[in-house]
């Protein structure tokens, strides 16, 4: 029981006991630092109990039982067999199974209770346990097996613990979703959540003032990139509240006085790193321009985009600009081309990677279709991918705008498009 309890403790829980100044918790942590010595001590005790139980049973119980059943032929060997069976049964139930179940039910509590006795036993048996520990290390070295205590916790293990907590009711569904999104942010590039260049609403200083005024009013946005002639020649960003304040001020309106410097990041930056950049660079306005290796603007990200990446879609904030997926009466789906591919998979409860998802690194439904087609498709063109049939409904210039998706059911496997 002591052996299984100590090796099964969760160090996070034990750390909590340490913070509460539980002295036994420190003993448990010390035992875990050198598991070889602790396990050797436990094994010495287990082996001694086994040997003493066998000797006691064979010498003390077999002969008296043999006399009791002396009227039976071969009474002595039969008595030995009976004693062995009973001793083995009791050893397995009382000495193995029950203690292990107790230890697994609450390893931390059991470990704290047995910590002091096991520490004392370790000191008493240190000469023998030292020899056993060194011997086991030598055998492991001969077998080319590294003797290490790996405490690293992977994302997969954390997700499994979260799933268990969700099933037990200790973790809410919203908490589970947020944690999963945070893990996903670390694997995504900023291009997966940015507003692409062709959808950026920006102020061109070469346009008439009335043109920009209409653009600001109709967009209903609160912050705009500002440039002269070309978006790549951006000057900075301006906030709608600053424009309004300057227009109603007594001084002559000068847009250059309200221009603020945006955070400029590479398209290859991970999303979670961008959040860190926003936190560390408070002097920048909460908008980031995403540029490629040549310095051309590829997209735009606001702090709200990052927030939605963590907590999910926030109703009422730029909803009209969000790519939509609408189910029609016949069961088919009309989906925007820039609909995120991870949302597409979640919509249809599809967990496996799509064809060439990792190689082509596409992030939208349009990117997936371009990956399987190899060329920019024409309107009404269809692609049969096994489970899904994709029909191009609308092309805006060279961009796939609307796609009609027919889901044939999860029993159909995804395959390369035709």
XYZ file of C-alpha atoms in Angstrom:
418
model
C 0.000 0.000 0.000
C 2.795 2.408 0.887
C 4.696 1.624 -2.295
C 1.748 2.233 -4.634
C 0.495 5.281 -2.733
C 3.823 7.121 -2.823
C 4.506 6.477 -6.532
C 0.905 7.418 -7.448
C 0.733 10.800 -5.724
C 0.079 13.828 -7.882
C 2.825 16.319 -7.243
C 0.478 19.256 -7.761
C -1.627 18.087 -4.810
C 1.446 17.333 -2.724
C 2.703 20.855 -3.447
C -0.532 22.175 -1.963
C 0.174 20.233 1.255
C 3.697 21.667 1.264
C 2.294 25.179 1.081
C 0.130 24.292 4.081
C 3.382 23.340 5.894
C 2.545 19.645 6.181
C 5.804 18.004 7.304
C 4.815 14.578 5.978
C 4.397 16.071 2.511
C 8.081 16.991 2.473
C 8.967 13.418 3.480
C 6.906 12.077 0.561
C 8.653 14.464 -1.851
C 12.038 13.355 -0.489
C 11.104 9.704 -1.027
C 10.135 10.487 -4.621
C 13.467 12.197 -5.280
C 15.223 8.838 -4.963
C 12.617 6.221 -5.971
C 15.262 3.497 -6.294
C 16.075 3.538 -2.574
C 12.425 3.823 -1.555
C 11.304 0.989 -3.860
C 14.178 -1.171 -2.633
C 13.071 -0.604 0.970
C 9.471 -1.476 0.110
C 10.553 -4.577 -1.767
C 12.672 -5.734 1.188
C 9.578 -5.553 3.397
C 7.385 -7.328 0.841
C 9.947 -10.102 0.329
C 10.459 -10.609 4.073
C 6.716 -10.866 4.617
C 6.473 -13.427 1.811
C 9.332 -15.516 3.165
C 8.073 -15.397 6.766
C 4.521 -16.227 5.668
C 5.771 -19.270 3.732
C 8.004 -20.446 6.567
C 5.312 -19.934 9.191
C 2.703 -21.702 7.085
C 4.923 -24.618 6.176
C 6.338 -25.249 9.632
C 3.598 -24.143 12.018
C 0.386 -24.951 10.188
C 1.108 -27.835 7.798
C 2.103 -30.406 10.453
C -0.880 -29.804 12.811
C -3.253 -29.901 9.848
C -1.623 -33.124 8.655
C -2.385 -34.734 12.032
C -6.002 -33.587 11.882
C -6.511 -35.177 8.447
C -4.241 -38.177 9.136
C -7.093 -40.519 8.280
C -6.761 -39.425 4.658
C -4.086 -41.030 2.457
C -1.180 -38.672 1.693
C -2.316 -36.401 4.528
C 1.047 -34.598 4.850
C 1.413 -33.429 1.214
C -2.308 -32.571 1.103
C -1.974 -30.450 4.252
C 0.953 -28.574 2.666
C -1.118 -27.917 -0.470
C -4.065 -26.664 1.600
C -1.848 -24.355 3.653
C -0.182 -23.001 0.485
C -3.554 -22.324 -1.164
C -5.024 -20.606 1.913
C -1.839 -18.604 2.546
C -1.663 -17.535 -1.099
C -5.327 -16.522 -1.100
C -4.976 -14.422 2.055
C -1.710 -12.902 0.815
C -3.286 -11.860 -2.502
C -6.478 -10.441 -0.986
C -5.242 -8.930 2.285
C -1.605 -8.368 1.389
C -1.910 -7.186 -2.238
C -5.295 -6.354 -3.746
C -7.023 -4.592 -0.833
C -4.003 -2.395 0.110
C -3.461 -1.423 -3.524
C -7.117 -0.465 -3.999
C -6.951 1.629 -0.809
C -3.775 3.324 -2.076
C -5.236 4.074 -5.512
C -8.471 5.483 -4.083
C -6.627 8.242 -2.256
C -2.858 8.041 -2.843
C -2.061 11.450 -1.316
C -3.822 10.761 1.997
C -2.316 7.281 2.313
C 1.157 8.540 1.356
C 1.017 11.221 4.049
C 0.055 8.629 6.672
C 2.803 6.136 5.771
C 5.476 8.776 5.100
C 7.163 8.691 8.520
C 7.155 4.871 8.948
C 8.558 4.443 5.416
C 11.245 7.065 6.088
C 12.247 5.199 9.274
C 12.280 1.856 7.416
C 14.414 3.408 4.666
C 17.016 4.428 7.238
C 16.979 1.012 8.941
C 17.220 -0.875 5.659
C 19.634 1.613 4.046
C 22.634 -0.761 3.837
C 20.575 -3.461 2.110
C 18.496 -1.034 0.035
C 21.697 0.727 -1.092
C 23.073 -2.556 -2.445
C 19.764 -3.394 -4.142
C 19.431 0.094 -5.642
C 22.966 0.025 -7.049
C 22.467 -3.512 -8.345
C 19.247 -2.557 -10.140
C 20.943 0.523 -11.612
C 23.796 -1.689 -12.859
C 21.370 -4.128 -14.501
C 19.534 -1.229 -16.149
C 22.872 0.098 -17.396
C 23.696 -3.299 -18.900
C 20.313 -3.269 -20.661
C 20.997 0.277 -21.944
C 17.892 1.591 -20.183
C 18.179 5.087 -18.761
C 17.084 5.324 -15.163
C 15.279 8.667 -14.991
C 12.333 10.266 -13.277
C 10.522 12.272 -15.946
C 8.132 14.771 -14.381
C 7.200 16.522 -17.628
C 3.467 16.905 -18.186
C 2.275 16.966 -21.801
C -0.709 18.781 -23.262
C -2.312 15.414 -23.999
C -2.098 14.434 -20.317
C -3.609 17.758 -19.253
C -6.448 17.339 -21.752
C -7.128 13.848 -20.390
C -7.245 15.229 -16.836
C -9.592 17.983 -17.991
C -11.816 15.383 -19.647
C -11.909 13.370 -16.411
C -12.748 16.514 -14.455
C -15.511 17.315 -16.932
C -16.997 13.820 -16.500
C -16.748 14.114 -12.697
C -18.414 17.521 -12.754
C -15.477 19.398 -11.203
C -14.728 21.279 -14.452
C -17.382 23.191 -16.381
C -17.848 22.766 -20.121
C -16.900 26.417 -20.719
C -13.667 25.958 -18.750
C -12.791 22.896 -20.817
C -13.431 24.770 -24.081
C -11.291 27.751 -23.014
C -8.335 25.559 -21.992
C -8.493 23.667 -25.288
C -8.575 26.937 -27.240
C -5.517 28.210 -25.345
C -3.598 25.057 -26.318
C -4.727 25.541 -29.910
C -3.541 29.170 -29.911
C -0.005 27.990 -29.223
C -0.093 25.846 -32.383
C -1.699 28.447 -34.678
C -0.039 31.163 -36.725
C -1.495 34.662 -36.613
C -2.688 34.287 -40.196
C -5.338 31.825 -38.978
C -7.250 34.521 -37.046
C -6.317 37.717 -38.899
C -8.583 39.761 -41.135
C -7.101 39.244 -44.638
C -5.755 42.197 -46.595
C -8.637 42.386 -49.075
C -11.119 42.820 -46.189
C -9.209 45.487 -44.263
C -11.047 48.815 -44.063
C -8.372 51.520 -44.102
C -8.204 55.270 -44.539
C -6.413 56.580 -47.614
C -5.174 60.132 -47.112
C -5.284 60.666 -50.887
C -9.081 60.195 -50.850
C -11.479 63.058 -50.296
C -12.419 63.778 -46.680
C -16.096 62.943 -47.353
C -15.110 59.548 -48.814
C -13.199 58.629 -45.664
C -16.031 59.992 -43.523
C -18.541 57.652 -45.192
C -16.084 54.775 -44.912
C -15.678 55.310 -41.151
C -19.411 55.635 -40.510
C -20.464 52.629 -42.588
C -17.766 50.284 -41.291
C -18.853 50.668 -37.624
C -15.283 49.887 -36.570
C -13.415 51.657 -33.803
C -9.884 51.628 -35.228
C -8.485 52.003 -38.759
C -5.090 51.667 -40.455
C -4.130 54.871 -42.200
C -1.931 55.067 -45.299
C -1.240 57.238 -48.306
C -1.974 55.686 -51.678
C -1.093 52.073 -50.809
C -1.818 50.082 -47.661
C 1.796 48.849 -47.654
C 2.854 52.468 -47.107
C 0.917 52.667 -43.860
C 1.561 55.579 -41.536
C -0.094 54.115 -38.470
C -3.584 53.619 -37.085
C -6.276 55.998 -35.867
C -9.158 55.425 -33.482
C -12.654 56.616 -34.298
C -12.966 58.328 -30.907
C -9.829 60.386 -31.615
C -11.168 61.402 -35.026
C -14.452 62.475 -33.443
C -12.645 64.412 -30.700
C -10.401 66.190 -33.215
C -13.297 67.094 -35.495
C -15.210 68.757 -32.643
C -12.159 70.433 -31.144
C -11.262 74.064 -31.484
C -7.980 73.431 -33.280
C -7.764 72.767 -37.014
C -8.205 69.069 -37.800
C -4.826 67.394 -38.388
C -4.929 63.626 -38.792
C -1.190 63.283 -38.146
C -1.691 64.463 -34.554
C -3.912 61.493 -33.727
C -2.026 58.777 -35.595
C -0.750 56.013 -33.330
C 1.905 53.416 -33.997
C 0.582 49.857 -34.509
C 2.308 46.633 -33.520
C 3.803 45.067 -36.654
C 4.371 41.312 -36.601
C 5.367 38.550 -39.003
C 2.756 36.262 -40.514
C 4.743 33.324 -39.089
C 4.344 34.486 -35.479
C 2.394 32.120 -33.226
C -0.896 33.502 -31.935
C -0.009 33.043 -28.276
C 3.225 34.971 -28.865
C 1.187 37.859 -30.283
C -0.828 37.986 -27.064
C 2.464 38.219 -25.193
C 3.573 41.047 -27.504
C 0.371 42.991 -26.756
C 0.986 42.611 -23.011
C 4.636 43.648 -23.174
C 4.141 46.603 -25.538
C 1.545 48.739 -23.803
C 2.576 51.832 -25.778
C 1.059 50.377 -28.957
C -2.637 50.575 -29.764
C -4.386 47.194 -29.536
C -4.178 46.486 -33.244
C -1.473 44.569 -35.069
C -0.609 44.672 -38.760
C 0.621 41.349 -40.116
C 3.317 41.572 -42.801
C 5.087 38.996 -44.952
C 8.843 38.603 -45.477
C 8.832 41.479 -47.997
C 7.070 43.906 -45.654
C 3.744 43.830 -47.473
C 0.639 43.958 -45.310
C -1.101 40.559 -45.275
C -3.742 41.156 -42.632
C -4.857 42.799 -39.435
C -5.501 41.493 -35.918
C -7.191 43.239 -33.001
C -7.144 42.306 -29.346
C -10.760 41.245 -29.787
C -9.677 38.632 -32.368
C -7.324 37.135 -29.779
C -10.032 37.233 -27.122
C -12.427 35.359 -29.395
C -9.673 32.808 -30.030
C -9.686 32.062 -26.278
C -13.323 32.402 -25.194
C -15.024 31.741 -28.546
C -17.274 33.982 -30.602
C -18.526 37.067 -28.765
C -22.049 37.992 -29.970
C -22.564 41.562 -31.047
C -18.924 42.371 -31.904
C -18.319 42.648 -35.641
C -20.789 39.794 -36.210
C -21.587 41.047 -39.688
C -17.963 40.472 -40.699
C -17.715 36.940 -39.317
C -17.738 34.116 -41.873
C -21.008 32.230 -41.597
C -22.179 28.626 -41.964
C -25.927 28.368 -42.610
C -27.801 25.073 -42.862
C -30.478 25.057 -45.536
C -33.839 23.266 -45.496
C -32.512 20.340 -47.571
C -29.717 19.662 -45.037
C -26.881 21.170 -47.071
C -24.696 23.974 -45.698
C -23.950 27.328 -47.327
C -20.558 28.337 -45.918
C -18.326 31.362 -46.463
C -15.022 30.579 -48.147
C -13.034 32.162 -45.318
C -14.786 30.024 -42.689
C -12.004 28.711 -40.363
C -11.136 25.093 -41.043
C -11.033 24.219 -37.333
C -14.600 25.527 -36.942
C -15.593 23.542 -40.035
C -14.247 20.326 -38.467
C -15.974 21.102 -35.179
C -19.251 21.853 -36.983
C -19.269 18.386 -38.517
C -17.620 16.677 -35.510
C -14.656 15.640 -37.631
C -11.498 15.061 -35.556
C -9.060 13.532 -38.055
C -6.703 15.737 -40.122
C -8.032 16.748 -43.529
C -5.976 15.871 -46.645
C -2.668 17.807 -46.702
C -3.795 19.926 -43.722
C -0.357 19.916 -42.113
C 1.628 20.122 -45.352
C -0.303 22.960 -47.010
C -1.019 24.748 -43.714
C -4.383 26.143 -44.903
C -6.640 27.749 -42.282
C -9.931 28.341 -44.135
C -12.442 26.312 -46.139
C -11.344 28.173 -49.287
C -7.735 27.202 -48.545
C -8.762 23.549 -48.221
C -10.576 23.621 -51.577
C -7.595 25.282 -53.260
C -5.385 22.561 -51.749
C -7.451 19.700 -53.168
C -8.097 21.396 -56.520
C -4.647 22.841 -57.204
C -6.196 25.737 -59.149
C -8.724 28.517 -58.610
C -12.067 26.823 -59.370
C -14.937 28.143 -61.438
C -18.475 28.738 -60.199
C -20.652 25.574 -60.004
C -17.546 23.379 -59.987
C -17.873 20.363 -57.654
C -15.357 18.360 -55.612
C -16.199 14.914 -54.234
C -14.158 14.196 -51.096
C -15.921 11.074 -49.879
C -17.891 12.329 -46.890
C -18.288 15.844 -48.288
C -19.282 17.229 -51.670
C -18.170 20.835 -52.197
C -19.872 23.014 -54.832
C -18.520 26.485 -55.590
C -21.479 28.870 -55.489
C -19.809 32.266 -55.765
C -16.369 33.521 -56.815
C -15.402 37.101 -55.934
C -12.515 37.948 -58.244
C -9.994 35.218 -57.479
C -11.456 34.478 -54.045
C -13.846 31.648 -53.193
C -16.758 33.471 -51.548
C -19.529 30.892 -51.017
C -19.402 27.088 -50.917
C -22.298 24.636 -50.781
C -21.338 21.650 -48.621
C -23.203 18.340 -48.668
C -22.426 16.017 -45.755
C -22.947 12.344 -46.640
C -22.398 11.204 -43.047
C -19.491 10.211 -40.764
C -19.338 6.683 -42.182
C -17.821 8.099 -45.372
C -14.070 8.626 -45.226
C -12.401 11.850 -46.345
C -10.333 11.418 -49.495
C -8.534 13.573 -52.040
C -10.860 15.758 -54.088
C -11.796 14.841 -57.638
